[in-house]
Amino acid sequence: MPVITYREALRHAMAEELDRDPNVVIMGEEVAQFNGAYKITEGLLAKYGPKRIVDTPISEAGFIGMGLGASMLGMRPVMELMFFSFYSVAFDQIFNNAANVRYMSGGLINCPIVLRGPANGGTNVGATHSHTPESIAAYHPGIKVVVPSTPADAKGLLKSAIRDNDPVMFLENTLLYGESGEVPDGDVLIPLGLAKVMREGTDISIIGHGRAIQMALKSADLLKEKHNINAEVIDLRSIRPLDEETILASVRKTNRVLYVEESKPFCSVGAMVACLIQEKAFDYLDAPVMRVNSVDSPAIYSMPVEKLQLPTVERIYQSALNVLK
Amino acid sequence: MSKKSPSPKKADDAGYNARTAHINAKLGHDELIALYRDMVRIRRFEERCLRSYQAGKIGGFLHLYIGQESVAIGCVSVMGDDDHIITAYRDHGHGLAVGMGMNEMMAEMYGKYTGCSKGKGGSMHFFDPSRNFWGGHGIVGGQVPLGTGLAYALKYQGRKGACLTFMGDGAVNQGAVHESYNLAALMSLPVVFIVENNGYSMGTSQERSSAGPSLAQRAEGYGMNWDIIENGYDVLEVRDKVDRALKLARDKHLPSVLEIRTYRYRGHSVADPDTTYRHKDEIETYKATKDPLMFCQTALLAEKVLTDEIIAKIDESARAEAENSAQFAEASPFPTVDDLQKDVYWEADNPADRKSQGTLFFN
Ligand SMILES: Cc1ncc(C[n+]2csc(CCOP(=O)(O)OP(=O)(O)O)c2C)c(N)n1
Ligand SMILES: [Mg+2]
């Protein structure tokens, strides 16, 4: 299987969908001539031309709303947010319009739009550029939310998101863009709402999403090495829809859960998953569900401290030991 | 994709006569009568809505369009089959103008399942995509990027037509509106932005909310054409100027901004006591001199197109239609709790075609 980067995987997904469906356009700031602020769209303008690959002014509310209006007429715009953090400038368009138009029209309209871009900290760009809005997004019925952590998932999930008839928020990670992995060639889709068991285990379920999963895998290695603990690691990949079955099956097997994610703790995805587990698998739990989140403050700039604000392999490792105590 | 617009300009009004304008000169009696009738239908319908609201049958807000009928009717009457329309929450007039039925609109306001949105949208959120009507939007200015996007799709897909994108005078100060102006001009989109300037955004007069010489002239900053329809009560003047703007949009992909001066007779919503920010005299003077229905009626009587008999008939039939719609709404069922989670996700509503897995709803 070819090994490519997460960045290339995203690009391949878009190129394949551009080839497949003339209603797909890529739009955003610097996506065309500049080749993408993070080079995700590099080469697409040259290949597909300015009708399909569209530079927009710095006007998130305007161009996201415009993409949404176009989606109501059957286009499938893939909107790049240079940083996902800038979604807040378009909040009304996303959460009043994209999320609600279908409902308020009694199902007469649907909005097949994708909003994608990097939603992560850890790059020393300060609080304004480091938001992780997956729980805020998933809070809204009508919106779907996807957070891929591997190149293969990035490609397969983006292809599914583009073909989806509902609005999808697709949260990437700049720190993963350069990571490589095996990605199947061609038209391989990964359905939204299907979690992936990244590592099988019997002693504890480390469940999470995003880049924290990559750390969890390393923590799981440490747990095995140092304590002969077999941790199961599950990447949700998709937040809404959510693969409850895979979560609950793992809980029933291991009886212990640690949720890992980069978001802040209050009302995070982990909080939601913990709630679901105690509702649906309470009797299987041998310990409280614990969480590893970013430290609860705005994202700090200072380089060494920012690393510690985010989940770390060490913190996940220690928290897992606590759950197992 | 971008194409330079010609230098912005306001239409030249010297010696203007709406009745003899090309689009109006050819109107036959039946068409003229239909314009009048359609305005009467809006007014009678809304008067009936008001009674239902006062009787506690309609919830939330009720933003009446009374006084502005010539705007929706004038604009929609020059739309072709390929043209599209989107507006804000004061949307009853636009709904009737595009051909939605009083029944489905009244039922929507009653919160009934037979409503145009199955009781899920309410008075502010009417939609009828089968008639190219894309709502009905409750957030001031929020629909303007959507209208721009409808125009984007028309152009992208190589379709004919343009999108009439309505907003109130209060919306012009929203950032999303300016972003839309810029995008429309930059990308040469087939859109006509229509500012229905009824003088007030809630209790704030236009002078107290918007800087600059006129609302439409802001288009100049974006290199767009613009015009002001001073006599917005004259359905024929509305038709003519909107028709010209639509042609520019359709044929040349030139967007423009039209400010239509109009007036609302009722409070901002029916809940507004309407006593703090304007004088009764102002309302009465407008009604007496510029009422769109009276203006049209007087002109058509003088032309002998209308007769007292026809006027009475139109009135009677509009009242009956409105009354029937209230009875229809009253007799209709409410949606059920089971309907709450329908029409949220396309996939949930189309399980046979669902590609995703997992839980979409969490209770
Ligand atoms: C973003 C936003 N802010 C405030 C409101 C509350 N509000 C509803 S209508 C309105 C006045 C708008 O006036 P205008 O645009 O002139 O439209 P009109 O009511 O005159 O038709 C206000 C303040 C809202 N719905 N949305
Ligand atoms: Mg107003």
XYZ file of C-alpha atoms and ligand atoms in Angstrom:
715
model
C 0.000 0.000 0.000
C 1.396 3.465 -0.820
C 2.768 5.481 2.081
C 1.801 9.146 1.868
C 1.405 12.043 4.264
C -1.800 13.168 5.922
C -1.504 16.327 3.797
C -1.273 14.326 0.576
C -4.105 12.114 1.694
C -6.365 15.131 2.067
C -5.262 16.433 -1.315
C -5.882 13.098 -2.998
C -9.337 12.918 -1.472
C -10.217 16.346 -2.836
C -8.713 15.637 -6.249
C -10.614 12.381 -6.584
C -13.873 14.024 -5.599
C -13.194 16.933 -7.964
C -12.731 14.374 -10.735
C -15.831 12.518 -9.777
C -18.376 15.276 -9.285
C -18.475 18.566 -11.198
C -20.418 20.150 -8.334
C -17.411 19.919 -6.015
C -15.427 23.125 -5.621
C -12.613 23.960 -3.233
C -12.901 27.418 -1.729
C -11.047 29.386 0.847
C -8.332 31.857 1.627
C -5.122 31.165 -0.289
C -6.263 27.768 -1.539
C -5.560 28.466 -5.219
C -2.665 30.697 -6.317
C -0.797 30.489 -3.025
C -1.250 26.689 -3.086
C -2.787 26.658 0.383
C -1.559 28.187 3.620
C -0.587 24.654 4.713
C -0.152 23.397 1.157
C -3.050 21.001 1.382
C -4.369 22.232 -1.942
C -0.970 22.464 -3.620
C -1.176 21.888 -7.358
C -4.957 21.757 -7.478
C -5.315 25.134 -9.199
C -2.877 24.075 -11.891
C -4.808 20.885 -12.456
C -8.415 22.028 -12.067
C -8.320 25.742 -12.852
C -9.888 28.742 -11.132
C -13.480 27.652 -11.585
C -12.993 24.644 -9.299
C -10.301 25.991 -6.980
C -11.416 29.369 -5.734
C -9.500 31.942 -3.729
C -11.725 33.969 -1.448
C -11.147 37.224 0.364
C -10.688 37.122 4.134
C -14.401 37.013 4.739
C -15.288 33.871 6.640
C -18.908 34.784 7.325
C -19.350 35.875 3.723
C -17.719 33.007 1.907
C -18.927 30.247 4.186
C -22.446 31.630 3.891
C -21.952 31.826 0.147
C -20.798 28.220 -0.022
C -23.815 27.252 1.997
C -26.194 29.074 -0.313
C -24.531 27.332 -3.239
C -24.946 23.973 -1.499
C -28.701 24.568 -1.260
C -28.713 24.503 -5.071
C -26.816 21.231 -5.200
C -23.188 22.279 -5.233
C -20.758 20.506 -2.900
C -18.388 23.198 -1.734
C -15.388 22.152 0.321
C -14.495 25.229 2.313
C -11.037 25.563 3.766
C -10.626 27.511 6.953
C -6.978 28.537 7.083
C -7.210 27.824 10.800
C -10.354 26.190 12.057
C -10.220 28.768 14.844
C -11.645 31.290 12.384
C -14.939 29.419 12.388
C -16.061 31.775 15.130
C -16.157 34.613 12.611
C -18.691 32.570 10.642
C -20.512 31.157 13.658
C -23.912 32.438 12.589
C -23.606 31.013 9.094
C -22.562 27.623 10.429
C -24.837 27.186 13.406
C -27.893 29.196 12.444
C -27.866 28.507 8.750
C -26.034 25.253 7.993
C -27.368 23.492 11.072
C -30.942 24.760 10.908
C -31.991 25.346 7.317
C -33.042 21.759 6.756
C -35.093 21.730 9.927
C -36.724 25.100 9.486
C -37.698 24.213 5.940
C -39.380 21.045 7.143
C -36.815 18.941 5.302
C -37.201 20.650 1.934
C -33.568 21.773 1.762
C -30.259 20.137 2.566
C -26.771 21.558 2.677
C -24.004 19.246 1.427
C -21.106 21.439 2.490
C -17.785 20.540 4.107
C -15.840 22.939 6.311
C -12.311 21.754 6.781
C -9.078 23.031 8.286
C -6.668 22.546 11.151
C -8.088 22.668 14.680
C -5.264 22.182 17.105
C -2.798 23.778 19.447
C 0.814 22.979 19.910
C 2.252 25.280 17.284
C 2.964 28.348 19.419
C 0.432 30.546 17.738
C -1.423 31.590 20.866
C -5.006 31.398 21.997
C -6.714 32.900 18.918
C -5.283 30.255 16.580
C -5.503 27.151 18.755
C -9.176 26.377 19.177
C -10.501 22.826 19.200
C -14.234 23.284 18.611
C -15.353 19.684 18.082
C -17.681 19.581 21.062
C -19.103 23.006 20.229
C -19.739 21.800 16.685
C -21.172 18.443 17.708
C -23.476 20.164 20.173
C -25.563 21.282 17.191
C -28.053 18.791 15.746
C -27.847 19.088 11.982
C -24.032 19.230 11.935
C -21.699 16.263 11.564
C -18.192 16.326 12.998
C -15.140 14.339 11.940
C -11.625 14.352 13.417
C -9.200 12.086 11.513
C -5.908 11.170 13.146
C -4.187 9.120 10.419
C -3.492 9.669 6.710
C -5.779 6.800 5.720
C -8.629 8.190 7.788
C -7.989 11.691 6.487
C -8.540 10.489 2.951
C -11.340 8.021 3.452
C -13.315 10.254 5.763
C -12.906 13.376 3.642
C -14.232 11.523 0.617
C -17.243 10.415 2.633
C -17.727 13.913 4.022
C -17.759 15.443 0.543
C -20.408 12.954 -0.613
C -22.461 13.413 2.531
C -25.724 15.285 2.082
C -25.459 16.997 5.458
C -23.031 19.723 6.561
C -19.793 18.238 7.875
C -17.141 19.957 9.977
C -13.859 18.231 9.279
C -11.203 19.005 11.865
C -7.590 18.407 10.928
C -4.329 18.983 12.723
C -1.297 20.899 11.478
C 0.986 18.662 13.524
C -0.301 15.649 11.619
C -0.043 17.148 8.127
C 3.505 15.847 7.688
C 2.897 12.429 9.252
C 3.030 9.486 6.877
C 1.069 6.305 6.758
C -0.286 3.646 4.483
C -3.233 4.879 2.475
C -5.079 2.701 0.008
C -5.042 3.973 -3.545
C -8.220 4.985 -5.255
C -11.816 5.150 -4.253
C -11.752 3.807 -0.698
C -14.248 5.460 1.603
C -14.443 5.276 5.369
C -17.959 5.796 6.646
C -18.622 8.532 9.163
C -19.614 7.200 12.550
C -17.307 4.212 12.620
C -14.646 4.138 15.335
C -11.411 2.242 14.882
C -9.746 -0.054 17.373
C -6.137 1.050 16.941
C -4.758 -1.475 19.377
C -6.510 -4.333 21.069
C -6.242 -4.818 24.812
C -8.032 -6.204 27.819
C -7.078 -4.095 30.830
C -8.177 -0.561 30.052
C -9.878 1.271 27.178
C -8.123 4.436 26.152
C -10.689 6.115 23.951
C -10.277 9.464 22.252
C -9.940 11.397 19.052
C -7.486 13.511 17.140
C -3.748 13.677 17.644
C -4.124 12.569 21.288
C -4.704 9.086 19.861
C -1.172 9.031 18.495
C 0.062 9.784 22.006
C -2.252 7.231 23.537
C -0.651 4.563 21.351
C 2.764 5.476 22.735
C 1.387 5.511 26.272
C -0.055 2.066 25.646
C 3.411 0.831 24.624
C 4.807 2.174 27.893
C 2.042 0.541 29.911
C 2.867 -2.758 28.286
C 6.621 -2.381 28.656
C 6.684 -1.233 32.250
C 3.645 -2.917 33.790
C 2.544 -5.570 31.337
C -0.760 -3.751 31.022
C -2.724 -4.375 27.824
C -4.453 -1.159 26.896
C -7.040 -1.035 24.149
C -6.860 2.194 22.138
C -9.904 3.384 20.230
C -9.973 6.333 17.847
C -13.515 7.612 17.479
C -12.604 9.356 14.192
C -16.125 10.685 13.961
C -17.750 12.599 16.810
C -21.225 12.991 15.355
C -22.409 10.464 14.321
C -20.801 8.575 17.177
C -19.928 4.888 17.260
C -21.428 4.008 20.641
C -21.282 0.290 19.928
C -17.516 0.137 19.651
C -17.131 2.244 22.788
C -19.501 0.114 24.840
C -18.100 -3.185 23.584
C -14.663 -2.116 24.743
C -15.951 -0.984 28.128
C -17.669 -4.315 28.643
C -14.366 -6.006 27.910
C -11.915 -3.888 29.924
C -14.173 -2.339 32.576
C -11.959 0.748 32.771
C -11.921 3.871 30.625
C -9.655 6.816 30.040
C -10.758 9.431 27.474
C -8.016 11.440 25.762
C -8.456 14.567 23.663
C -6.887 17.938 23.087
C -10.015 19.948 23.953
C -10.558 21.714 27.233
C -12.444 19.601 29.767
C -15.714 21.533 30.149
C -18.450 19.933 28.013
C -15.851 18.163 25.914
C -16.420 15.082 23.772
C -14.867 13.083 26.607
C -17.458 14.450 29.013
C -20.177 13.288 26.652
C -18.644 9.841 26.215
C -18.208 9.458 29.985
C -21.859 10.291 30.418
C -22.903 7.741 27.795
C -20.774 5.041 29.406
C -22.234 5.539 32.869
C -25.740 5.543 31.377
C -25.282 2.444 29.275
C -22.525 0.388 30.860
C -22.467 1.446 34.490
C -22.446 -2.095 35.799
C -19.379 -2.932 33.768
C -17.254 -0.188 35.294
C -14.655 -1.033 37.909
C -13.475 2.558 38.230
C -14.687 6.049 37.380
C -14.165 7.150 33.787
C -11.248 9.571 33.784
C -10.150 12.074 31.176
C -6.998 13.655 29.830
C -7.635 17.082 28.316
C -5.658 20.226 27.715
C -5.106 22.219 30.881
C -8.123 24.446 31.303
C -6.905 27.897 30.307
C -6.692 29.730 26.990
C -3.928 28.274 24.855
C -0.591 29.614 26.059
C 2.037 30.816 23.630
C 5.193 29.920 25.591
C 6.737 26.975 23.770
C 7.737 24.612 26.569
C 4.598 25.303 28.590
C 2.242 24.879 25.648
C 3.573 21.334 25.221
C 2.583 20.635 28.803
C -0.809 22.273 28.439
C -1.737 19.719 25.788
C -2.115 16.022 26.551
C 1.275 14.299 26.709
C 2.317 10.669 26.481
C 3.415 10.895 30.108
C 0.133 12.362 31.324
C -1.891 9.733 29.476
C 0.361 7.024 30.862
C 0.025 8.288 34.454
C -3.726 8.781 34.150
C -4.126 5.248 32.850
C -2.225 3.940 35.869
C -4.579 5.940 38.112
C -7.614 4.414 36.481
C -6.082 0.982 37.026
C -5.263 1.574 40.696
C -13.419 34.264 -12.120
C -13.327 37.953 -11.242
C -14.403 40.448 -13.825
C -14.200 44.175 -13.484
C -17.528 45.919 -13.094
C -18.083 49.161 -14.980
C -17.897 52.269 -12.859
C -20.718 52.328 -10.361
C -23.682 54.328 -11.354
C -27.085 55.323 -10.259
C -29.827 55.139 -12.851
C -30.804 58.439 -14.458
C -34.294 59.489 -13.397
C -34.934 62.539 -15.593
C -38.466 62.518 -16.991
C -39.175 59.132 -15.452
C -42.626 57.584 -15.774
C -43.072 54.090 -14.423
C -46.317 53.425 -16.291
C -44.736 53.910 -19.692
C -41.561 52.022 -18.865
C -41.025 49.120 -21.234
C -41.853 46.379 -18.724
C -45.107 48.086 -17.711
C -46.321 49.593 -20.987
C -47.224 46.179 -22.335
C -49.227 45.081 -19.290
C -52.754 44.030 -20.163
C -55.793 44.641 -17.981
C -55.684 41.220 -16.443
C -52.065 41.593 -15.477
C -52.634 44.976 -13.932
C -55.577 43.673 -11.997
C -53.510 40.705 -10.845
C -50.878 43.047 -9.402
C -53.562 44.851 -7.451
C -55.238 41.639 -6.379
C -51.994 40.108 -5.157
C -51.308 43.112 -2.957
C -54.820 42.936 -1.535
C -54.333 39.252 -0.804
C -51.254 40.018 1.305
C -53.055 42.671 3.279
C -56.163 40.662 3.970
C -54.120 37.631 4.841
C -52.051 39.546 7.352
C -55.056 41.240 8.879
C -56.405 37.766 9.454
C -53.040 36.679 10.910
C -53.221 39.577 13.327
C -56.614 38.448 14.575
C -55.310 34.930 15.083
C -52.281 36.271 16.905
C -54.478 38.337 19.186
C -56.562 35.248 19.819
C -53.447 33.422 20.939
C -53.408 31.041 17.980
C -50.090 32.238 16.587
C -47.050 32.155 18.825
C -43.782 34.030 18.944
C -43.408 37.092 16.799
C -45.668 38.260 14.031
C -43.902 40.712 11.725
C -46.524 42.191 9.461
C -45.720 43.417 5.979
C -48.717 45.717 5.762
C -47.726 48.895 3.915
C -44.915 47.203 1.980
C -47.012 45.009 -0.333
C -45.921 46.765 -3.525
C -42.324 45.746 -2.869
C -42.764 41.969 -2.782
C -45.380 41.965 -5.505
C -43.443 44.327 -7.749
C -40.212 42.394 -7.364
C -41.628 38.914 -7.738
C -43.800 39.902 -10.696
C -40.682 40.501 -12.793
C -38.935 37.308 -11.746
C -38.667 34.638 -14.399
C -38.843 30.888 -13.846
C -35.068 30.729 -13.457
C -34.814 33.469 -10.863
C -34.514 32.869 -7.137
C -35.473 34.786 -4.034
C -34.454 34.871 -0.378
C -35.474 37.258 2.375
C -35.498 37.947 6.110
C -38.179 37.192 8.691
C -40.810 39.655 7.400
C -41.578 37.081 4.775
C -45.341 36.607 4.431
C -45.587 38.966 1.481
C -42.771 37.263 -0.366
C -44.289 33.860 0.303
C -47.660 34.818 -1.143
C -45.980 36.635 -4.015
C -44.076 33.539 -5.133
C -47.276 31.535 -5.046
C -47.276 29.803 -1.705
C -50.777 29.111 -0.473
C -52.413 30.923 2.401
C -53.272 27.576 3.936
C -49.732 26.294 4.307
C -48.537 29.696 5.524
C -51.291 30.169 8.073
C -50.896 26.580 9.250
C -47.177 27.167 9.713
C -47.926 30.146 11.931
C -50.362 28.047 13.928
C -47.518 25.552 14.398
C -49.377 22.857 12.499
C -48.005 19.873 10.616
C -49.725 21.054 7.445
C -47.618 24.199 7.538
C -45.040 24.894 4.848
C -42.290 23.733 7.210
C -44.434 21.236 9.146
C -44.633 23.697 12.008
C -40.872 23.661 12.469
C -40.065 27.133 11.211
C -42.854 29.502 12.171
C -43.722 32.874 10.722
C -40.110 33.995 10.276
C -38.979 30.874 8.456
C -41.108 30.170 5.403
C -39.472 28.205 2.593
C -40.602 26.912 -0.763
C -37.659 25.747 -2.846
C -40.084 24.380 -5.460
C -40.857 28.030 -6.167
C -37.227 29.104 -5.858
C -37.998 30.700 -2.492
C -35.153 29.983 -0.077
C -36.625 31.529 3.094
C -37.512 33.198 5.516
C -34.465 33.948 7.808
C -34.549 35.168 11.384
C -31.078 36.546 11.870
C -30.783 40.104 10.616
C -28.483 40.014 7.568
C -27.779 36.287 7.895
C -29.578 35.395 4.678
C -27.516 37.751 2.549
C -24.482 35.455 2.154
C -26.897 32.631 1.295
C -28.470 34.685 -1.472
C -24.995 35.443 -2.747
C -24.278 31.718 -2.750
C -27.467 30.912 -4.642
C -26.251 33.353 -7.279
C -22.826 31.733 -7.174
C -24.350 28.325 -7.887
C -26.477 29.683 -10.738
C -23.397 31.047 -12.415
C -21.201 28.055 -11.625
C -23.723 25.573 -12.935
C -24.245 27.634 -16.070
C -27.887 28.155 -15.263
C -29.936 31.127 -16.298
C -31.420 33.456 -13.763
C -30.437 35.600 -10.836
C -31.148 35.773 -7.127
C -33.126 38.572 -5.511
C -31.644 38.899 -2.041
C -33.782 40.966 0.303
C -32.856 42.648 3.547
C -34.197 45.437 5.745
C -32.681 48.850 6.339
C -31.413 47.525 9.663
C -29.455 44.742 7.998
C -27.152 46.962 5.979
C -24.886 47.485 8.960
C -24.157 43.795 9.398
C -20.690 42.662 8.389
C -22.075 39.662 6.516
C -23.921 42.047 4.185
C -20.769 43.941 3.309
C -18.853 40.720 2.860
C -21.569 39.597 0.481
C -21.458 42.843 -1.489
C -17.731 42.435 -1.897
C -17.978 38.799 -2.951
C -20.798 39.493 -5.387
C -18.913 42.336 -7.046
C -15.551 40.572 -6.987
C -16.930 37.384 -8.503
C -19.494 39.068 -10.792
C -22.458 37.172 -9.409
C -26.010 37.340 -10.730
C -27.559 38.820 -7.616
C -29.735 41.852 -6.912
C -29.565 43.028 -3.321
C -32.825 44.649 -2.360
C -32.889 46.843 0.708
C -36.465 47.275 1.834
C -36.049 50.589 3.581
C -39.184 50.977 5.653
C -37.558 53.674 7.730
C -37.088 51.664 10.883
C -35.245 48.716 12.323
C -37.478 47.943 15.257
C -37.644 51.283 17.049
C -34.528 52.791 15.520
C -35.052 55.089 12.585
C -32.829 54.662 9.582
C -31.191 58.023 10.281
C -30.250 56.848 13.743
C -28.660 53.618 12.540
C -26.941 54.195 9.203
C -24.274 56.716 8.326
C -23.786 58.016 4.824
C -25.956 59.636 2.186
C -28.087 56.600 1.326
C -28.127 52.900 1.992
C -27.873 51.946 -1.674
C -24.945 54.227 -2.360
C -22.747 52.004 -0.258
C -22.662 49.849 -3.384
C -20.246 52.349 -4.890
C -17.565 51.218 -2.507
C -17.776 47.839 -4.196
C -18.078 49.127 -7.738
C -21.672 47.948 -8.029
C -24.570 49.654 -9.728
C -27.224 51.013 -7.427
C -30.490 52.809 -7.461
C -33.124 54.114 -5.119
C -36.773 53.476 -5.725
C -38.183 56.550 -4.079
C -41.801 55.616 -4.653
C -41.698 52.107 -3.338
C -45.478 52.264 -2.894
C -45.796 52.274 -6.697
C -45.745 48.663 -7.747
C -44.981 49.696 -11.321
C -41.869 51.655 -10.377
C -40.663 48.708 -8.327
C -41.241 46.408 -11.288
C -39.385 48.566 -13.731
C -36.274 49.147 -11.679
C -36.034 45.624 -10.385
C -36.494 44.317 -13.897
C -33.565 46.396 -15.097
C -31.373 45.225 -12.250
C -32.407 41.621 -12.847
C -31.462 41.896 -16.504
C -28.032 43.207 -15.622
C -27.605 40.343 -13.202
C -28.925 37.634 -15.505
C -27.397 38.767 -18.770
C -24.148 40.357 -17.663
C -23.553 38.914 -14.216
C -23.532 42.408 -12.814
C -24.798 42.591 -9.235
C -26.490 45.691 -7.918
C -28.061 47.188 -4.838
C -31.571 48.601 -4.974
C -32.964 50.544 -2.066
C -36.718 50.570 -2.075
C -38.294 53.247 0.104
C -41.366 51.880 1.784
C -43.158 51.982 5.117
C -44.585 49.571 7.618
C -47.875 50.496 9.228
C -47.826 48.139 12.162
C -45.325 47.821 14.952
C -42.063 46.012 14.304
C -43.839 42.908 15.434
C -47.320 42.732 16.788
C -45.832 42.811 20.277
C -44.396 46.290 19.626
C -46.716 48.951 21.129
C -45.327 51.343 18.507
C -45.563 54.427 20.680
C -41.998 55.446 21.499
C -40.211 56.098 18.247
C -42.667 57.593 15.767
C -45.820 59.648 15.765
C -49.208 58.392 14.777
C -49.393 61.343 12.361
C -46.474 59.970 10.419
C -48.264 56.675 9.897
C -51.576 58.325 9.062
C -49.986 60.707 6.575
C -48.250 57.883 4.789
C -51.397 55.791 4.653
C -53.403 58.701 3.326
C -50.955 59.661 0.599
C -48.806 56.678 -0.307
C -50.667 53.523 0.475
C -49.580 50.983 -2.155
C -53.041 49.493 -2.523
C -54.797 52.838 -2.752
C -52.189 54.215 -5.115
C -52.614 51.294 -7.453
C -56.380 51.300 -7.104
C -56.656 54.993 -7.885
C -54.438 54.690 -10.932
C -56.267 51.668 -12.262
C -59.661 53.234 -11.638
C -58.540 56.267 -13.596
C -57.412 53.986 -16.401
C -60.728 52.197 -16.161
C -58.935 48.934 -15.641
C -60.522 48.473 -12.248
C -64.139 49.094 -11.400
C -65.751 49.368 -7.994
C -67.297 46.028 -8.670
C -63.988 44.311 -9.377
C -62.449 45.956 -6.326
C -65.212 44.664 -4.106
C -64.918 41.207 -5.571
C -61.155 41.057 -5.075
C -61.557 42.214 -1.529
C -64.256 39.745 -0.755
C -62.400 36.832 -2.236
C -59.138 37.723 -0.446
C -60.988 37.919 2.855
C -62.631 34.580 2.236
C -59.337 32.982 1.241
C -57.710 34.294 4.408
C -60.630 33.200 6.557
C -60.505 29.738 5.023
C -56.804 29.519 5.711
C -57.419 30.222 9.378
C -60.039 27.489 9.450
C -57.681 25.137 7.658
C -54.941 25.913 10.167
C -57.287 25.524 13.093
C -58.479 22.134 11.874
C -54.971 20.843 11.129
C -53.025 18.630 13.510
C -49.929 19.727 15.341
C -46.708 17.875 14.649
C -45.908 15.273 17.275
C -42.949 14.773 19.544
C -41.883 12.079 17.076
C -41.407 14.789 14.472
C -38.821 16.630 16.549
C -35.953 14.581 15.221
C -37.095 14.435 11.632
C -35.737 16.890 9.055
C -32.541 17.393 11.045
C -30.159 15.219 9.026
C -30.798 14.221 5.423
C -29.307 10.839 6.231
C -31.590 10.189 9.168
C -34.582 10.958 6.943
C -33.315 8.671 4.179
C -32.236 5.548 6.048
C -32.155 3.406 2.905
C -29.479 5.685 1.460
C -27.590 6.234 4.670
C -23.821 5.771 4.296
C -22.682 6.751 7.761
C -23.044 4.628 10.868
C -23.407 5.380 14.529
C -25.601 7.554 16.675
C -26.917 10.827 15.295
C -29.251 11.768 18.142
C -28.402 11.526 21.803
C -31.633 10.939 23.589
C -28.477 39.455 14.424
C -29.780 39.929 14.930
N -29.803 40.982 15.792
C -30.976 41.436 16.270
C -32.156 40.822 15.937
C -33.470 41.306 16.528
N -34.197 42.034 15.474
C -35.070 41.374 14.721
S -35.664 42.341 13.529
C -34.763 43.651 14.003
C -34.865 44.941 13.226
C -34.430 44.796 11.808
O -34.893 45.853 11.035
P -34.834 45.887 9.453
O -33.625 45.194 8.969
O -34.988 47.312 9.050
O -36.070 45.038 8.974
P -37.623 45.320 9.190
O -38.002 44.767 10.526
O -37.830 46.778 9.114
O -38.307 44.573 8.106
C -34.021 43.338 15.104
C -33.137 44.267 15.827
C -32.075 39.715 15.067
N -33.160 39.018 14.716
N -30.893 39.315 14.554
Mg -36.692 48.311 8.449
